[in-house]
PDB file of C-alpha atoms in Angstrom:
ATOM      1  CA  GLN S  10       0.152  24.959   1.347  1.00 94.00           C
ATOM      2  CA  VAL S  11      -2.342  22.305   1.798  1.00 97.00           C
ATOM      3  CA  GLN S  12      -2.791  19.873  -0.838  1.00 98.00           C
ATOM      4  CA  LEU S  13      -5.200  16.690  -1.104  1.00 98.00           C
ATOM      5  CA  VAL S  14      -4.306  14.701  -4.391  1.00 98.00           C
ATOM      6  CA  GLU S  15      -6.865  11.977  -5.403  1.00 97.00           C
ATOM      7  CA  SER S  16      -6.070   9.115  -7.858  1.00 97.00           C
ATOM      8  CA  GLY S  17      -7.201   5.744  -8.738  1.00 98.00           C
ATOM      9  CA  GLY S  18     -10.607   6.822 -10.640  1.00 98.00           C
ATOM     10  CA  GLY S  19     -11.670   5.423 -14.015  1.00 98.00           C
ATOM     11  CA  LEU S  20     -14.156   3.308 -16.153  1.00 98.00           C
ATOM     12  CA  VAL S  21     -15.114  -0.113 -14.584  1.00 98.00           C
ATOM     13  CA  GLN S  22     -17.823  -2.421 -15.528  1.00 98.00           C
ATOM     14  CA  ALA S  23     -20.817  -3.142 -12.941  1.00 98.00           C
ATOM     15  CA  GLY S  24     -19.575  -5.543 -10.320  1.00 98.00           C
ATOM     16  CA  GLY S  25     -15.920  -4.307 -10.788  1.00 98.00           C
ATOM     17  CA  SER S  26     -13.460  -2.728  -8.420  1.00 98.00           C
ATOM     18  CA  LEU S  27     -11.207   0.370  -8.127  1.00 98.00           C
ATOM     19  CA  ARG S  28      -9.029   1.604  -5.318  1.00 98.00           C
ATOM     20  CA  LEU S  29      -8.773   5.288  -4.826  1.00 98.00           C
ATOM     21  CA  SER S  30      -6.058   6.990  -3.278  1.00 98.00           C
ATOM     22  CA  CYS S  31      -5.759  10.516  -1.673  1.00 98.00           C
ATOM     23  CA  ALA S  32      -2.164  11.861  -0.864  1.00 98.00           C
ATOM     24  CA  ALA S  33      -2.196  14.805   1.807  1.00 98.00           C
ATOM     25  CA  SER S  34       0.638  17.512   2.311  1.00 98.00           C
ATOM     26  CA  GLY S  35       0.757  20.659   4.275  1.00 98.00           C
ATOM     27  CA  ILE S  36      -1.297  19.191   7.454  1.00 97.00           C
ATOM     28  CA  THR S  37      -0.201  17.244  10.079  1.00 97.00           C
ATOM     29  CA  PHE S  38      -2.166  13.974   8.781  1.00 97.00           C
ATOM     30  CA  ASN S  39      -2.955  12.346  11.865  1.00 95.00           C
ATOM     31  CA  TRP S  40      -4.715  15.339  13.566  1.00 97.00           C
ATOM     32  CA  TYR S  41      -7.363  15.062  10.745  1.00 98.00           C
ATOM     33  CA  THR S  42     -10.127  12.979  10.228  1.00 98.00           C
ATOM     34  CA  MET S  43     -10.260  12.029   6.498  1.00 98.00           C
ATOM     35  CA  GLY S  44     -13.290  11.246   4.321  1.00 98.00           C
ATOM     36  CA  TRP S  45     -14.512  10.423   0.960  1.00 98.00           C
ATOM     37  CA  TYR S  46     -17.421  12.173  -0.636  1.00 98.00           C
ATOM     38  CA  ARG S  47     -18.825  11.700  -4.099  1.00 98.00           C
ATOM     39  CA  GLN S  48     -21.056  14.039  -6.396  1.00 98.00           C
ATOM     40  CA  ALA S  49     -23.221  12.731  -9.189  1.00 97.00           C
ATOM     41  CA  PRO S  50     -24.275  14.917 -12.127  1.00 93.00           C
ATOM     42  CA  GLY S  51     -27.235  16.942 -10.943  1.00 95.00           C
ATOM     43  CA  LYS S  52     -27.026  15.530  -7.395  1.00 97.00           C
ATOM     44  CA  GLN S  53     -25.435  17.315  -4.082  1.00 98.00           C
ATOM     45  CA  ARG S  54     -22.189  16.168  -2.588  1.00 98.00           C
ATOM     46  CA  GLU S  55     -22.864  13.225  -0.274  1.00 98.00           C
ATOM     47  CA  LEU S  56     -20.531  11.561   2.277  1.00 98.00           C
ATOM     48  CA  VAL S  57     -19.341   8.113   1.450  1.00 98.00           C
ATOM     49  CA  ALA S  58     -17.027   7.108   4.302  1.00 98.00           C
ATOM     50  CA  ARG S  59     -14.978   8.825   6.907  1.00 98.00           C
ATOM     51  CA  ILE S  60     -12.185   7.498   9.173  1.00 98.00           C
ATOM     52  CA  ALA S  61     -10.796   9.437  12.591  1.00 97.00           C
ATOM     53  CA  SER S  62      -7.390   9.574  13.260  1.00 92.00           C
ATOM     54  CA  GLY S  63      -7.950   6.666  15.721  1.00 91.00           C
ATOM     55  CA  GLY S  64      -9.130   4.463  13.028  1.00 94.00           C
ATOM     56  CA  SER S  65     -12.909   4.397  13.708  1.00 97.00           C
ATOM     57  CA  THR S  66     -14.945   4.495  10.649  1.00 98.00           C
ATOM     58  CA  TYR S  67     -18.270   5.479   9.145  1.00 98.00           C
ATOM     59  CA  TYR S  68     -20.089   4.668   5.979  1.00 98.00           C
ATOM     60  CA  ALA S  69     -23.008   5.620   4.114  1.00 98.00           C
ATOM     61  CA  ASP S  70     -25.645   2.955   4.106  1.00 98.00           C
ATOM     62  CA  SER S  71     -25.552   2.753   0.365  1.00 97.00           C
ATOM     63  CA  VAL S  72     -21.974   1.665   0.341  1.00 97.00           C
ATOM     64  CA  LYS S  73     -21.847  -0.597   3.616  1.00 98.00           C
ATOM     65  CA  GLY S  74     -20.364  -4.075   2.670  1.00 97.00           C
ATOM     66  CA  ARG S  75     -18.938  -2.723  -0.640  1.00 98.00           C
ATOM     67  CA  PHE S  76     -16.532  -0.093   0.312  1.00 98.00           C
ATOM     68  CA  ALA S  77     -13.582   0.067   2.655  1.00 98.00           C
ATOM     69  CA  ILE S  78     -11.749   3.215   3.879  1.00 98.00           C
ATOM     70  CA  SER S  79      -8.319   2.933   5.352  1.00 98.00           C
ATOM     71  CA  ARG S  80      -5.286   5.592   6.217  1.00 98.00           C
ATOM     72  CA  ASP S  81      -1.856   4.969   6.362  1.00 97.00           C
ATOM     73  CA  ASN S  82      -0.618   7.885   8.797  1.00 96.00           C
ATOM     74  CA  ALA S  83       2.775   7.316   8.116  1.00 96.00           C
ATOM     75  CA  LYS S  84       2.381   7.833   4.129  1.00 97.00           C
ATOM     76  CA  ASN S  85      -0.216  10.830   4.687  1.00 98.00           C
ATOM     77  CA  SER S  86      -2.489   8.992   2.658  1.00 98.00           C
ATOM     78  CA  VAL S  87      -6.210   7.813   2.884  1.00 98.00           C
ATOM     79  CA  TYR S  88      -7.611   4.885   0.645  1.00 98.00           C
ATOM     80  CA  LEU S  89     -11.241   3.914  -0.568  1.00 98.00           C
ATOM     81  CA  GLN S  90     -11.417   0.362  -1.797  1.00 98.00           C
ATOM     82  CA  VAL S  91     -14.813   0.083  -3.848  1.00 98.00           C
ATOM     83  CA  ASP S  92     -15.929  -3.197  -4.550  1.00 98.00           C
ATOM     84  CA  SER S  93     -19.132  -4.606  -6.607  1.00 98.00           C
ATOM     85  CA  LEU S  94     -19.428  -1.487  -8.106  1.00 98.00           C
ATOM     86  CA  LYS S  95     -23.058  -0.038  -9.392  1.00 97.00           C
ATOM     87  CA  PRO S  96     -24.133   2.258 -12.301  1.00 97.00           C
ATOM     88  CA  GLU S  97     -25.255   4.622  -9.381  1.00 96.00           C
ATOM     89  CA  ASP S  98     -21.942   4.895  -7.921  1.00 98.00           C
ATOM     90  CA  THR S  99     -20.828   6.875 -10.934  1.00 98.00           C
ATOM     91  CA  ALA S 100     -19.502  10.091  -9.634  1.00 98.00           C
ATOM     92  CA  VAL S 101     -16.701  12.413  -8.846  1.00 98.00           C
ATOM     93  CA  TYR S 102     -14.947  11.248  -5.673  1.00 98.00           C
ATOM     94  CA  TYR S 103     -13.544  14.024  -3.496  1.00 98.00           C
ATOM     95  CA  CYS S 104     -11.125  13.510  -0.289  1.00 98.00           C
ATOM     96  CA  ARG S 105     -11.546  15.752   2.294  1.00 98.00           C
ATOM     97  CA  ALA S 106      -9.517  16.581   5.476  1.00 98.00           C
ATOM     98  CA  TYR S 107     -11.256  17.830   8.566  1.00 98.00           C
ATOM     99  CA  ARG S 108      -9.948  19.066  12.002  1.00 97.00           C
ATOM    100  CA  SER S 109     -12.847  19.530  14.679  1.00 93.00           C
ATOM    101  CA  SER S 110     -10.742  21.726  17.132  1.00 94.00           C
ATOM    102  CA  THR S 111     -10.162  24.410  14.642  1.00 94.00           C
ATOM    103  CA  ALA S 112     -12.983  23.554  12.083  1.00 95.00           C
ATOM    104  CA  SER S 113     -10.160  23.481   9.421  1.00 97.00           C
ATOM    105  CA  VAL S 114     -11.841  21.639   6.111  1.00 98.00           C
ATOM    106  CA  TYR S 115      -9.593  20.953   3.154  1.00 98.00           C
ATOM    107  CA  TRP S 116     -10.998  19.206  -0.116  1.00 98.00           C
ATOM    108  CA  GLY S 117      -9.057  17.519  -3.060  1.00 98.00           C
ATOM    109  CA  GLN S 118     -10.123  18.202  -6.808  1.00 97.00           C
ATOM    110  CA  GLY S 119     -11.717  14.933  -7.319  1.00 98.00           C
ATOM    111  CA  THR S 120     -11.496  11.934  -9.334  1.00 98.00           C
ATOM    112  CA  GLN S 121     -14.198  10.545 -11.820  1.00 98.00           C
ATOM    113  CA  VAL S 122     -15.597   7.000 -11.044  1.00 98.00           C
ATOM    114  CA  THR S 123     -17.542   5.717 -14.079  1.00 98.00           C
ATOM    115  CA  VAL S 124     -19.488   2.583 -13.735  1.00 98.00           C
ATOM    116  CA  SER S 125     -20.899   1.047 -17.122  1.00 97.00           C
ATOM    117  CA  SER S 126     -23.882  -1.508 -16.887  1.00 93.00           C
TER     118      SER S 126
END
């Protein structure tokens, strides 16, 4: 059974920081590209950042220079350091695991990030 469990969300003032974590089980973690997505109320889910098994990263323009994604294959975990938070970063943040060779996709349940102005 595959599980992705996010943690680390919360309420923070604008300019603050959080570190989101996603712990995976039930998959061979280093076979998967890991991503963080977010969904704000009334908006579509959007890609925030992703990291391939080899470590290459991608960031949405809106978070470049403020967010940093990393992974620890030994701990089956992916992290998102979120700095200089803005009210528009308020959303539920989801972890996603993707393996291109099998088109396998798994999602976590999400963690709420709320940024007050």
